[in-house]
CSV table of C-alpha atoms in Angstrom, one decimal:
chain,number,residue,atom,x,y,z
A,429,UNK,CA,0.0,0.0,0.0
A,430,UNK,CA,1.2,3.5,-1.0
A,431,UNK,CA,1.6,6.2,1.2
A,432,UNK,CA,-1.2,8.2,-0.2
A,433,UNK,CA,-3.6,4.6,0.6
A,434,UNK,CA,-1.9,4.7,3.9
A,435,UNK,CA,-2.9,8.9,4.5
A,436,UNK,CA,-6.7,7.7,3.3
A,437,UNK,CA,-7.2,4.8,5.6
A,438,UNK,CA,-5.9,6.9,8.7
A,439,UNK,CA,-8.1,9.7,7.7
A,440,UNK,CA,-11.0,7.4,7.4
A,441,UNK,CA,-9.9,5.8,10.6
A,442,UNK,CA,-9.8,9.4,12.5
A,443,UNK,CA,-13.2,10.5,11.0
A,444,UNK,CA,-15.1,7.1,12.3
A,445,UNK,CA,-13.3,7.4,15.7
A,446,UNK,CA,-14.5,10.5,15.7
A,447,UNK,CA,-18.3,10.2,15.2
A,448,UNK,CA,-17.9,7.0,17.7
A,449,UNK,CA,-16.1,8.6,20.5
A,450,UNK,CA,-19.0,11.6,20.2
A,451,UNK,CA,-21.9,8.9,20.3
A,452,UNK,CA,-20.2,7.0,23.3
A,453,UNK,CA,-19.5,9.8,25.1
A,454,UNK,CA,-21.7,13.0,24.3
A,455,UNK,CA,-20.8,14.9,27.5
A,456,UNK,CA,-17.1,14.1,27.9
A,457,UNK,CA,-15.3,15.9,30.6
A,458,UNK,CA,-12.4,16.7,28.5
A,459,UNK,CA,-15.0,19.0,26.0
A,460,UNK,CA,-16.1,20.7,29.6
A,461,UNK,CA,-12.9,21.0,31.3
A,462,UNK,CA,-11.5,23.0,27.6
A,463,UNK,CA,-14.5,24.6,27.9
A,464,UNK,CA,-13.6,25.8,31.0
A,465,UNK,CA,-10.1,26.8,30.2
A,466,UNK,CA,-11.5,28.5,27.5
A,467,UNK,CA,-13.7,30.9,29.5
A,468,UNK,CA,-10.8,31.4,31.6
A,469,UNK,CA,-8.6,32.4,29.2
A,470,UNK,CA,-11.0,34.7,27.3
A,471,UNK,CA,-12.5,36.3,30.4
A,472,UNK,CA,-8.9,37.5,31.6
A,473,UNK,CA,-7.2,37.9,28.2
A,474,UNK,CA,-10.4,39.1,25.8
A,475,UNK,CA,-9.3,39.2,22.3
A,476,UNK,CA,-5.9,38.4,22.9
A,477,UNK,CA,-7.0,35.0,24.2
A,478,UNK,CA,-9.2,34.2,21.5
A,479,UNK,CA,-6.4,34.7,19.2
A,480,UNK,CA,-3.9,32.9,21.2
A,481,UNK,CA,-6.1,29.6,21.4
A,482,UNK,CA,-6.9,29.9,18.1
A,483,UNK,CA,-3.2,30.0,17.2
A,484,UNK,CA,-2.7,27.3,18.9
A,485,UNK,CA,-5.1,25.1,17.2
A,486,UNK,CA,-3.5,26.2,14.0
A,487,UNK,CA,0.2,25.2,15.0
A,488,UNK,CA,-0.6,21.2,15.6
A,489,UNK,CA,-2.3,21.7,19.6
A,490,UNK,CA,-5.5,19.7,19.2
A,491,UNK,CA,-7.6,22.8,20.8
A,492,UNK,CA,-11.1,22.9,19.6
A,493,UNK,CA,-12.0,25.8,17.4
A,494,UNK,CA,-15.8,24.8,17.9
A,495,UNK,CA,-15.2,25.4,21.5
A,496,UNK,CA,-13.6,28.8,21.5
A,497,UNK,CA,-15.1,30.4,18.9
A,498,UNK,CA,-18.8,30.0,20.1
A,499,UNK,CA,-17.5,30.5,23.2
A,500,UNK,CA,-15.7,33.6,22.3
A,501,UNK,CA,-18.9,35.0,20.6
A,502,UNK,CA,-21.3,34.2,23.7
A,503,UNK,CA,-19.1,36.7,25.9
A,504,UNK,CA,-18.9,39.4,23.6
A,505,UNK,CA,-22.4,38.6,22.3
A,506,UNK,CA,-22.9,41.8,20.3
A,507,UNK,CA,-22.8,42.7,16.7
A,508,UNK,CA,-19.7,44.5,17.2
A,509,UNK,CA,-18.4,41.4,19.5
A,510,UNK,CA,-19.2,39.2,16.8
A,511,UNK,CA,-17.0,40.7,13.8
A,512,UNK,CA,-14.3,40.9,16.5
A,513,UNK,CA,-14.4,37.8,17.3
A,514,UNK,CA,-14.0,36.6,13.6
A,515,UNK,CA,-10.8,39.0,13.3
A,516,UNK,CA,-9.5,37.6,16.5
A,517,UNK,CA,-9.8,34.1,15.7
A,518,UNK,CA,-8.5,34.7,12.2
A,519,UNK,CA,-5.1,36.4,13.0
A,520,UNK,CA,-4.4,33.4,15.4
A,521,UNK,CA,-5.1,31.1,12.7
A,522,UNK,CA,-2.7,33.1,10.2
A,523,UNK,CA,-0.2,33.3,13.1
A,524,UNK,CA,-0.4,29.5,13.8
A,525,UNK,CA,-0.5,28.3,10.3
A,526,UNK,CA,2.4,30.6,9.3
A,527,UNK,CA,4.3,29.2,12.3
A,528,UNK,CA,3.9,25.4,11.5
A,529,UNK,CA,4.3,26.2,7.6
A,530,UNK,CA,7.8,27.5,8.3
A,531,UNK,CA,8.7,24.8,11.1
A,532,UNK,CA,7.7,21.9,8.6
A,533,UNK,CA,9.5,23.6,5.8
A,534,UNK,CA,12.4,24.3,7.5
A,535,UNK,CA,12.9,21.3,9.6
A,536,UNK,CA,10.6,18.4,8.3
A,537,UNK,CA,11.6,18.6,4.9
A,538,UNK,CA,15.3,17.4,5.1
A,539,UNK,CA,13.8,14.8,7.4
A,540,UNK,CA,11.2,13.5,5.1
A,541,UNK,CA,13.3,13.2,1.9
A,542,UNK,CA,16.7,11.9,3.6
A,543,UNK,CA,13.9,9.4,5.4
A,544,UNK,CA,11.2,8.8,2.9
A,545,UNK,CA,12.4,5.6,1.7
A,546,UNK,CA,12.2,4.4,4.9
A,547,UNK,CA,8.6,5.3,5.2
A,548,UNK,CA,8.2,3.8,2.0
A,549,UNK,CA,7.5,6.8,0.1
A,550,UNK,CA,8.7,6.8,-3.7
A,551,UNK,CA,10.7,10.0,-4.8
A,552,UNK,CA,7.6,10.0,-7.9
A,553,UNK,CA,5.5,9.8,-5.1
A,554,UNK,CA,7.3,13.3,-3.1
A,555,UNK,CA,7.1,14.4,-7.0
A,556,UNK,CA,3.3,14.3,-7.5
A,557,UNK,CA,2.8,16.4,-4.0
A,558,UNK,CA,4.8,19.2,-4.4
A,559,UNK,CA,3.4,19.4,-8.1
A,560,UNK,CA,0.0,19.2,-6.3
A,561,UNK,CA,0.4,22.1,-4.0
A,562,UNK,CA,2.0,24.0,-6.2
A,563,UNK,CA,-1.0,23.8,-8.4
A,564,UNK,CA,-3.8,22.7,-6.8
A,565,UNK,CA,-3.1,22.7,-3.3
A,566,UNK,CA,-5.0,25.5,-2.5
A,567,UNK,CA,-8.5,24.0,-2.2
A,568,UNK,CA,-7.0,20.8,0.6
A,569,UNK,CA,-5.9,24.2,2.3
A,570,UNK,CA,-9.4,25.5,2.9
A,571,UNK,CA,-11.3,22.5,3.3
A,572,UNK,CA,-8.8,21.2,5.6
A,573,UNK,CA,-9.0,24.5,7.9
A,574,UNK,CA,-12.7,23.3,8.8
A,575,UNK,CA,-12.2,19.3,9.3
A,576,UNK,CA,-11.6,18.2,12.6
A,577,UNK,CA,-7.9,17.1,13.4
A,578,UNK,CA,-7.0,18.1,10.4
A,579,UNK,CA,-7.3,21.6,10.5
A,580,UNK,CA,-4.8,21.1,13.3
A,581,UNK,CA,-2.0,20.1,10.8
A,582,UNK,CA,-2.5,21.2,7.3
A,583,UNK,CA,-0.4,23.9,7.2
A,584,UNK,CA,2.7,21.1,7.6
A,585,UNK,CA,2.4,19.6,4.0
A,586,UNK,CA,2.4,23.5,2.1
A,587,UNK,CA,5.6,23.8,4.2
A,588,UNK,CA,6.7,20.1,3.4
A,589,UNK,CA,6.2,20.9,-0.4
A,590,UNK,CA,7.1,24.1,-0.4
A,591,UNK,CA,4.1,25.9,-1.6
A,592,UNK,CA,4.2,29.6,-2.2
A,593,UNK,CA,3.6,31.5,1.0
A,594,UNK,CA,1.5,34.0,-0.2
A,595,UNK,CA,-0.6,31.4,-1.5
A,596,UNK,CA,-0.8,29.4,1.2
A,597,UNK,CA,-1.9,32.6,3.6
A,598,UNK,CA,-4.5,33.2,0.7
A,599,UNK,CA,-5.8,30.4,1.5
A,600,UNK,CA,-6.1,30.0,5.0
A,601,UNK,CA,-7.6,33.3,5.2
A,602,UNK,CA,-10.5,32.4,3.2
A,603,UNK,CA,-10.8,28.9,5.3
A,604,UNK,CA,-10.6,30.6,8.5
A,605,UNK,CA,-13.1,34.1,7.3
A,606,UNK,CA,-15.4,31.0,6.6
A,607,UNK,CA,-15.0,28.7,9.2
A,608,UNK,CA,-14.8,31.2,12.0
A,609,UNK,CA,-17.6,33.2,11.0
A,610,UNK,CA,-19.8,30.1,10.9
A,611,UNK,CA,-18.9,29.2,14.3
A,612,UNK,CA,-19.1,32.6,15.8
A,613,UNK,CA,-22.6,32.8,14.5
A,614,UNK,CA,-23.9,30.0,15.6
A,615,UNK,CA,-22.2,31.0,19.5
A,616,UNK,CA,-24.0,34.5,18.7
A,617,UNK,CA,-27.2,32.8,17.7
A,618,UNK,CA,-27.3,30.2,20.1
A,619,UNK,CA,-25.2,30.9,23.1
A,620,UNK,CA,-24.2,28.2,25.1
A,621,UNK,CA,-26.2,25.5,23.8
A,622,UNK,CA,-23.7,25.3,20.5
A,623,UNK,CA,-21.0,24.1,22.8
A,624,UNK,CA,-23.3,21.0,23.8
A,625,UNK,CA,-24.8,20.6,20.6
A,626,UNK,CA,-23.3,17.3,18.4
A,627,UNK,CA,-24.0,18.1,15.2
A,628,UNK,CA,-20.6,19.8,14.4
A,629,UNK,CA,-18.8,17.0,15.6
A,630,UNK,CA,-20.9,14.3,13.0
A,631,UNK,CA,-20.4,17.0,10.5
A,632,UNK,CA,-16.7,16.9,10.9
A,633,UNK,CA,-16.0,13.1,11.1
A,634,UNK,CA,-18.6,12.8,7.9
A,635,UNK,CA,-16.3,15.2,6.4
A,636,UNK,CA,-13.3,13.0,6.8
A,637,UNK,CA,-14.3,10.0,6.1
A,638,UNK,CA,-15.6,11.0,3.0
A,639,UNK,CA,-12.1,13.1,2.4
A,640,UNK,CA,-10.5,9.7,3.1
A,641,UNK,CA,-12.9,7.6,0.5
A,642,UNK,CA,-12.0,10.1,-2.3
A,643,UNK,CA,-8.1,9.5,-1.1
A,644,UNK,CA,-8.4,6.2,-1.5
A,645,UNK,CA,-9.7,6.0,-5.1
A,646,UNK,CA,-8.0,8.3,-6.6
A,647,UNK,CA,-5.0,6.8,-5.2
């Protein structure tokens, strides 16, 4: 199996883990207790903290965006708080994403050539992503900034593969502007109830496992 196969079926395997944890455990303590940390951070740091977190989520911490945004939005719940909130969260994404595009392209390239044989990747194979991202790459950028766990990590491969910076920040803008103003109105619209709500989470893990499916053939 290829290492593209290999990407699919752990995709697939994150997106149906996913949906499952969610069904087995609807109110886990770990979504409460980052819920908590969340309020914490916003209510002493405001904006700041929303763009901190948020920068965190973009440079490979697994922190919830569909926590601290609606979160974010129900304590500044006002038209005003509400655009602020999208700028906030969107400048941490930039900052985050710009910090793990340069760490991966910096460090994790030498690494993954001088070691890619070993993770049984074929040079064609290397070949056929950086021609990707340098041409199409653009569009796994902004779906992957809103699917769960992968959003985390997407700005690695652009770095990997060297796509061009200004693209990439293109790119991430208009998947965060999106992404962040979905999930700021739905905090603004529906306060705290969001937070509890499962539907983002199914969303997400359908998301990926169809991401994963299309992988898989086309591979």
């Amino acid at each position: 199996m290829n290492a593209v196969r290999w990407l699919a079926v752990a995709v697939i395997a994150i997106g149906a883990g996913l949906a499952a944890f969610k069904a087995l455990r609807p109110d886990s303590a770990l979504i409460s207790y980052v819920a908590r940390l969340t309020e914490l951070a916003i209510g002493r740091l405001g904006y700041a903290g929303v763009a901190g977190l948020m920068a965190l989520e973009s440079a490979a911490v697994p922190v919830p965006s569909e926590v601290i945004v609606p979160l974010a939005a129900v304590h500044f719940r006002s038209p005003q708080g509400l655009i602020s909130v999208v700028l906030a969260s969107t400048a941490g994404n930039l900052l985050g994403s710009a910090a793990l595009y340069f760490i991966a392209r910096e460090g994790g390239r030498g690494l993954l050539y001088r070691y890619s044989s070993t993770l049984g990747i074929g040079r064609e194979e290397l070949r056929r992503a950086e021609e990707f991202f340098a041409t199409r790459g653009g569009l796994a950028v902004i779906v992957g900034r809103v699917l769960p766990a992968v959003r985390t990590y997407i700005s690695a491969p652009p770095g990997l593969f060297r796509m061009a910076i200004a693209r990439f920040l293109a790119y991430t803008l208009a998947g965060s502007v999106a992404w962040n103003s979905l999930l700021a109105w739905l905090g603004y619209s529906f306060g705290y109830a969001i937070i509890s709500s499962p539907w983002l989470d199914y969303a997400g893990a359908a998301g990926l496992v169809a991401l994963g499916l299309v992988m898989l053939f086309r591979a």
